Coordinates of C-alpha atoms and ligand atoms in Angstrom, one line a residue:
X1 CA 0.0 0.0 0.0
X2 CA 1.6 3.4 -1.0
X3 CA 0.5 5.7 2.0
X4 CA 1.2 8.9 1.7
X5 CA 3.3 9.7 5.1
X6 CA 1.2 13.1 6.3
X7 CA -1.9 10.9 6.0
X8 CA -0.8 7.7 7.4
X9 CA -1.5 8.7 11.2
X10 CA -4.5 9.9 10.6
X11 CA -8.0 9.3 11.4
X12 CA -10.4 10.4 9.1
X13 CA -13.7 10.8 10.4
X14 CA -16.5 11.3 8.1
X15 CA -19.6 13.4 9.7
X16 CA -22.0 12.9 7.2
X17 CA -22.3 9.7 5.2
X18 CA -24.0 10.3 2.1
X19 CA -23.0 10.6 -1.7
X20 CA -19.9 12.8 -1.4
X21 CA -18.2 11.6 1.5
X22 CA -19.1 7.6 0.0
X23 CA -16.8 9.1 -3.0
X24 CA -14.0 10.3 -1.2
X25 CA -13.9 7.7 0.8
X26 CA -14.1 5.2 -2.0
X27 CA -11.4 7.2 -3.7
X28 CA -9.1 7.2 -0.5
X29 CA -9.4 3.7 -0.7
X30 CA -9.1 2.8 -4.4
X31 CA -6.1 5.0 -5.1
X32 CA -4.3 3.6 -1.2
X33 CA -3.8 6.3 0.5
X34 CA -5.7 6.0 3.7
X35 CA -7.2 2.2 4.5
X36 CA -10.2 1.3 6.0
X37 CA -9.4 1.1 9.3
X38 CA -8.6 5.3 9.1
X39 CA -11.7 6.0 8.2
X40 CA -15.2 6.4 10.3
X41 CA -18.3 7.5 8.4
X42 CA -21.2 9.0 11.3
X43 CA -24.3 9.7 10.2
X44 CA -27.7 10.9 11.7
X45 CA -29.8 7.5 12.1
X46 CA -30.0 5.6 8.9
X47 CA -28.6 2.1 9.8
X48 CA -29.5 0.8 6.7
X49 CA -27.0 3.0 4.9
X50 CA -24.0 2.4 7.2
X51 CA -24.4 -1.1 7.0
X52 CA -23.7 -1.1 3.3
X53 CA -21.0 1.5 3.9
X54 CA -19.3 -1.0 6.6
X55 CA -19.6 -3.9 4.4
X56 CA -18.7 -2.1 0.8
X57 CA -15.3 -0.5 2.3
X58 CA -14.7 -2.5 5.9
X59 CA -14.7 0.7 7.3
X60 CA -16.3 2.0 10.9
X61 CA -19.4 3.5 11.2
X62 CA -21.8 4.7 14.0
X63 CA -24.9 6.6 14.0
X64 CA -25.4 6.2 18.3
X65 CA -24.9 9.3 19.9
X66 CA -22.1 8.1 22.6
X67 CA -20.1 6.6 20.0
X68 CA -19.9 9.4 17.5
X69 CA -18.6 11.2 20.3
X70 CA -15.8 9.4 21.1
X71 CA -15.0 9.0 17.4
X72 CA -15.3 12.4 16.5
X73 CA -13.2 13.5 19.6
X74 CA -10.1 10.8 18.6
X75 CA -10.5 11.8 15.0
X76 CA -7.2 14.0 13.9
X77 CA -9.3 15.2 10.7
X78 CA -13.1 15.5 10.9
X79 CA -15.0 16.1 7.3
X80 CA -18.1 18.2 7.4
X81 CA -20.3 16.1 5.1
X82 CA -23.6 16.8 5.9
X83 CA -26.3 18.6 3.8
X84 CA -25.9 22.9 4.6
X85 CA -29.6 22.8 6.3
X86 CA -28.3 20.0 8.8
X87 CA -24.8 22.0 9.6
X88 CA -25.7 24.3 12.4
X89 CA -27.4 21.7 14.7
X90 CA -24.8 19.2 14.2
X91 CA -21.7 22.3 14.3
X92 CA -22.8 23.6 17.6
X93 CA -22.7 19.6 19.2
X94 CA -19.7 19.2 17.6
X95 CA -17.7 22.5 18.9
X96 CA -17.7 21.3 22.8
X97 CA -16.1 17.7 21.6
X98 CA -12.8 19.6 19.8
X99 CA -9.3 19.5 20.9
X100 CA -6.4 21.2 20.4
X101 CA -4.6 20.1 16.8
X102 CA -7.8 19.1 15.1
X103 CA -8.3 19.6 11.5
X104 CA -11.7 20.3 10.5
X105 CA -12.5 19.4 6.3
X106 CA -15.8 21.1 5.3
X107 CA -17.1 20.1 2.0
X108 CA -20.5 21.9 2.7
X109 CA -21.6 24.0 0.0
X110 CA -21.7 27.7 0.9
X111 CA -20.8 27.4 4.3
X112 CA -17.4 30.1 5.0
X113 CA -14.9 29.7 7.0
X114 CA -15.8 32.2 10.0
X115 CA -19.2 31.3 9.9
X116 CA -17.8 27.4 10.8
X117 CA -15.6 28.9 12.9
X118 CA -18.3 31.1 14.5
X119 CA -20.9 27.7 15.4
X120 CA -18.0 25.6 16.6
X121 CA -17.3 28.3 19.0
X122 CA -13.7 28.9 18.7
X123 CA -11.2 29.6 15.6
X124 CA -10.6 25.7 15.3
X125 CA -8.5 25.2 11.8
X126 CA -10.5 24.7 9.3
X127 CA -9.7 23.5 5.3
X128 CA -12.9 24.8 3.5
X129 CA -13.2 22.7 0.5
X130 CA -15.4 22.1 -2.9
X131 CA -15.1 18.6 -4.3
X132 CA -17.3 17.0 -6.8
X133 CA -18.8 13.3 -7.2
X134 CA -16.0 12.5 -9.5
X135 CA -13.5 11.8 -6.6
X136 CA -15.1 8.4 -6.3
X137 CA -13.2 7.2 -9.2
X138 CA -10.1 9.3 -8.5
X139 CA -10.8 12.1 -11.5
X140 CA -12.6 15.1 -8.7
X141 CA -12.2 18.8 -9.3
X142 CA -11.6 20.0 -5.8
X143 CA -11.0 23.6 -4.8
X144 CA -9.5 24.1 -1.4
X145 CA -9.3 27.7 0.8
X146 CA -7.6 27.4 4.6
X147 CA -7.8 29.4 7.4
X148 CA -4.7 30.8 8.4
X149 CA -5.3 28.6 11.6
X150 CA -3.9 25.5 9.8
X151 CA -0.7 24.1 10.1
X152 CA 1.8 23.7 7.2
X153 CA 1.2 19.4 7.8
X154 CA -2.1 19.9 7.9
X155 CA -2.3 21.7 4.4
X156 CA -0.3 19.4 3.3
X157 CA -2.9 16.4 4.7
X158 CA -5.7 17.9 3.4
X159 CA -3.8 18.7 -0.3
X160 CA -2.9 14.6 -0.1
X161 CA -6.1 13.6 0.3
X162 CA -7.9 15.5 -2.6
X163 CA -5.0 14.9 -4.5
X164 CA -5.4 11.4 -4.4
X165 CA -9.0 11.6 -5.8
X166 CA -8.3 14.1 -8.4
X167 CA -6.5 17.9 -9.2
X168 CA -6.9 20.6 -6.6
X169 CA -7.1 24.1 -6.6
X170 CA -5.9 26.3 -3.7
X171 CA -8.1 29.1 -4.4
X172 CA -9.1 32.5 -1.8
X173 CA -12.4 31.8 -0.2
X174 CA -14.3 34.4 -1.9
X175 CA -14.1 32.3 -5.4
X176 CA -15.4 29.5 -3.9
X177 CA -19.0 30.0 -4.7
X178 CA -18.0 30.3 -8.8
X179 CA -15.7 27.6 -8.3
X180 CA -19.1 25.5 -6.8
X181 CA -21.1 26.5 -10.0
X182 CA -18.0 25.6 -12.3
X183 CA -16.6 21.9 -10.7
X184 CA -18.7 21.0 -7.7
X185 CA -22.1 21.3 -9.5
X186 CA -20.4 21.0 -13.1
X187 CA -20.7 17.1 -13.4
X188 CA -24.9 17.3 -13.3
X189 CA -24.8 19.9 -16.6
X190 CA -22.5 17.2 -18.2
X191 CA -25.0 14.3 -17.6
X192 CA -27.4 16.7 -18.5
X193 CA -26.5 17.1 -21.6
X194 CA -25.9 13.8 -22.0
X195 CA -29.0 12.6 -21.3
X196 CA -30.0 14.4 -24.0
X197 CA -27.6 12.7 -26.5
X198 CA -28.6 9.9 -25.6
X199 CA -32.2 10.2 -26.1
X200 CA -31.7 11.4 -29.3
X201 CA -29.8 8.8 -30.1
X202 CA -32.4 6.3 -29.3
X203 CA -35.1 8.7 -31.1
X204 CA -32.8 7.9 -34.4
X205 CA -32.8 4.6 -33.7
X206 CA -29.8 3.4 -32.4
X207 CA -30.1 0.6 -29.6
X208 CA -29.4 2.1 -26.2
X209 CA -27.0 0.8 -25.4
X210 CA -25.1 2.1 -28.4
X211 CA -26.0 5.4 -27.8
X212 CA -24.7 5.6 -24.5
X213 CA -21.8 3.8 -25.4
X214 CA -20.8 6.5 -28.1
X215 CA -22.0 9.4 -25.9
X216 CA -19.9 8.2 -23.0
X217 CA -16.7 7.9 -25.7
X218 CA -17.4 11.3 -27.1
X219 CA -17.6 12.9 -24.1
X220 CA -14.2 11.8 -22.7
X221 CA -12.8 11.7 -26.1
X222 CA -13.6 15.4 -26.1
X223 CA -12.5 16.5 -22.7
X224 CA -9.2 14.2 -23.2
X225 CA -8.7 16.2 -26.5
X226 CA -8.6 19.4 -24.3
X227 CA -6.8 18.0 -21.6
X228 CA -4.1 16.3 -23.8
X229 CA -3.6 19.0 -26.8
X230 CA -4.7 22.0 -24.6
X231 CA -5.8 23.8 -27.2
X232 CA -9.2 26.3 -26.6
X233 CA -12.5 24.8 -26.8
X234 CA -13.0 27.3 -29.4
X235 CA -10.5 25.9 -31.7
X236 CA -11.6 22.2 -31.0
X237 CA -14.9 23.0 -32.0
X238 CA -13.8 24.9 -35.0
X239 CA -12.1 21.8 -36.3
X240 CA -15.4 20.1 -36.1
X241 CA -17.5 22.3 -37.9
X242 CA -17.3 21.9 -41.6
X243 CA -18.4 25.1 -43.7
X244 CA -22.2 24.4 -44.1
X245 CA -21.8 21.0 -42.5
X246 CA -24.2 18.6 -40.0
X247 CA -22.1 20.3 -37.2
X248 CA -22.7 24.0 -38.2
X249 CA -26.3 23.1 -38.6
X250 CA -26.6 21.9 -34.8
X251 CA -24.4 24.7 -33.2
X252 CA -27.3 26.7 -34.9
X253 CA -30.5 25.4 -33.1
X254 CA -27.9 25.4 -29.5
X255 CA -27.3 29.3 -30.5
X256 CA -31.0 29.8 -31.5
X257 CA -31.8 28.6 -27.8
X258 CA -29.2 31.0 -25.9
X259 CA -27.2 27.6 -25.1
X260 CA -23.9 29.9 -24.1
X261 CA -25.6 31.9 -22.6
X262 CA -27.9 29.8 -20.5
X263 CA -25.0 27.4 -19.5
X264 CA -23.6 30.7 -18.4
X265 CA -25.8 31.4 -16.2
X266 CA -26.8 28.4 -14.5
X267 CA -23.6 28.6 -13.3
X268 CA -23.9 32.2 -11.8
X269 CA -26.6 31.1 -10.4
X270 CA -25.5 27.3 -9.2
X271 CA -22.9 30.1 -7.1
X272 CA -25.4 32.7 -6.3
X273 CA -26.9 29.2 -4.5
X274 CA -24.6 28.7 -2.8
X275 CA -23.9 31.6 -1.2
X276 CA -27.9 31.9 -0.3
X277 CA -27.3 28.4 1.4
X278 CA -24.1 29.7 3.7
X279 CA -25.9 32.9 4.3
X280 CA -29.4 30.7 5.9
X281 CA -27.6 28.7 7.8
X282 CA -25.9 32.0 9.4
X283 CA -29.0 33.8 9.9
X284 CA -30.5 31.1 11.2
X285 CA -28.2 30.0 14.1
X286 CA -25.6 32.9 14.6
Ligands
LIG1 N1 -23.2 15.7 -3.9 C1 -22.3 16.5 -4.5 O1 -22.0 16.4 -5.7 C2 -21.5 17.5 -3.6 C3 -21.9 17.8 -2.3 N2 -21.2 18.7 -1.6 C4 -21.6 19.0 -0.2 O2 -21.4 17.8 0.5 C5 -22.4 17.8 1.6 C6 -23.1 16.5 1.6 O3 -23.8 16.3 0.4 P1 -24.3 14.9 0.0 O4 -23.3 13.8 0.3 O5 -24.8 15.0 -1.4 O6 -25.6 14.7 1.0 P2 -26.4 13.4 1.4 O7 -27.8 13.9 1.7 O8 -26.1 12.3 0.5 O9 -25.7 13.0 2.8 C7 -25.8 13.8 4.0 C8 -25.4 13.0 5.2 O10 -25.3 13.8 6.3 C9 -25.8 13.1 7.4 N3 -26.3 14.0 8.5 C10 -27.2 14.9 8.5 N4 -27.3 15.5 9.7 C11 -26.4 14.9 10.5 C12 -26.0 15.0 11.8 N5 -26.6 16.0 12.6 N6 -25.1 14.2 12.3 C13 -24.5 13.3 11.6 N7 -24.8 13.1 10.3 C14 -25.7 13.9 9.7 C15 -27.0 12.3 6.8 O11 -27.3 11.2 7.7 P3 -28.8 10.5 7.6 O12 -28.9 9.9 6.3 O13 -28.8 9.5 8.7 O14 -29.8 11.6 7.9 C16 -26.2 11.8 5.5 O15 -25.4 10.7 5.8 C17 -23.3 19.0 1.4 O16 -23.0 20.0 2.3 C18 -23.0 19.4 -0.1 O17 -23.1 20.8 -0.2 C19 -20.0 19.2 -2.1 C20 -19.6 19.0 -3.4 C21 -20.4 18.1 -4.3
LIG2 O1 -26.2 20.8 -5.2 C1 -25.5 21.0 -4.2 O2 -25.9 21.9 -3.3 C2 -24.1 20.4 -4.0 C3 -23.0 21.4 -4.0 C4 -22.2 21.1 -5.3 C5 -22.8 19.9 -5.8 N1 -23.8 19.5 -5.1

């Protein structure tokens, strides 16, 4: 197993055990650097789902008041995973459990730095951080602003584990919310779209299988292309669209319906989200 040394102490405690934190800890575990018995996943009170957690990934679990408490207080690095609406409650529990030389990982949408700081009560370190569901097969977007509470080793902790399930940006908190509407929400517009392509595809009469097939390939053909030549969209799409051709007639009916300009902004407003999210749970509990 190739640990990565600042993580190999660690315990990871995950509080919050839904979709994201399933894919960074299946990341984690599928690229080696943390192993099962790390990592704790908490969640409010559905059994059901920690079972298959526990049994998917060997790793420990509790949703029992008495024993999250212990595990949160032994944890070296606790990851906020729970939805923004559920934070306050389960912040202001959490801040009479900390210790000295905790890390705290938020991945909660929205949710700033001082306003974490503010319902755990003290200026705790905390590594405020946008992922996205990708990190479950080691290919996340993940954007990362610290508080100037935390340690070189723990910037360095958090920086290895988002590494491991994908790039990282270390960005200043106040792009966070754009970065949200670019990379953390940016997967759904993708299926979106392809959801689309595939149901035409279908329409036209290809099996469905086949359709998804080719959509899947063009997709990561076309974000590889990108990736590997690094030339601008702009040009790749040029290359595409012969004078006249089947691709210049379909960029028209997208133009015709404001697609630029609609993908534009959704994500202004996937960001504008998220900020409204961070700003109800500090009304509502500060
Ligand atoms: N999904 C995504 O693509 C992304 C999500 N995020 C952020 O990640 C966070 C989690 O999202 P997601 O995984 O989708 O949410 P889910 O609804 O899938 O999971 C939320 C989890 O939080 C648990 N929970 C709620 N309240 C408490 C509490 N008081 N104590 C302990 N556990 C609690 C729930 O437990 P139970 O089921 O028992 O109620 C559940 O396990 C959100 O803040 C979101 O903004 C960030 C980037 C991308
Ligand atoms: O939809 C949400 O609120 C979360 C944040 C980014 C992706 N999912």
């Amino acid at each position: 197993m190739k640990t990565i040394p600042s993580l190999s102490a660690s315990t990871i405690c995950f509080y919050g055990a839904g979709s994201m934190a399933e894919a960074i800890v299946r990341g984690l575990l599928h690229k080696q650097v943390a192993s099962a018995d790390q990592i704790v996943m908490l969640n409010r009170s559905n059994r059901e789902r920690l079972d298959y957690l526990a049994q998917t990934y060997q790793v420990q679990t509790a949703s029992e008041a008495d024993a999250k408490q212990v595990y949160l207080r032994d944890a070296s690095i606790i990851v906020l995973a729970m939805k923004p609406k559920d934070a306050g409650e389960a912040l202001a529990g959490l801040g009479p459990l900390l210790r000295e030389g905790q890390l705290i990982v938020s991945l909660i949408a929205g949710l700033s730095i001082s306003t974490i700081q503010a319902l755990l009560g003290s200026p705790v370190a905390v590594a405020r951080t946008m992922p996205n569901t990708s990190c479950s097969i080691g290919q996340g977007a993940t954007g990362i602003s610290f508080s100037p509470e935390t340690t070189e080793e723990q910037r360095a902790q958090v920086l290895s584990m988002f590494e491991a399930v994908g790039m990282v940006s270390v960005i200043p908190e106040d792009q966070m919310e754009i970065l949200t509407g670019v990379s953390g929400s940016g997967p759904a517009y993708v299926y979106y779209l392809m959801e689309a392509m595939i149901e035409a595809g279908i329409e036209g009469g290809l099996t469905p299988e086949q359709s998804r097939d080719l959509t899947v390939q063009t997709v990561l053909g076309a974000a590889l292309m990108m990736s590997e030549t690094g030339e601008a969209p702009t040009k790749l799409r040029a290359d595409i669209t012969s004078p006249n051709g089947s691709t210049q007639a379909a960029i028209g009916v997208l133009e015709a319906g404001s697609f630029q300009q609609n993908v534009k902004a959704a994500v202004h407003r996937a960001a504008e989200r998220s900020k409204e999210m961070g700003e109800a749970v500090k009304q509502a509990l500060l």
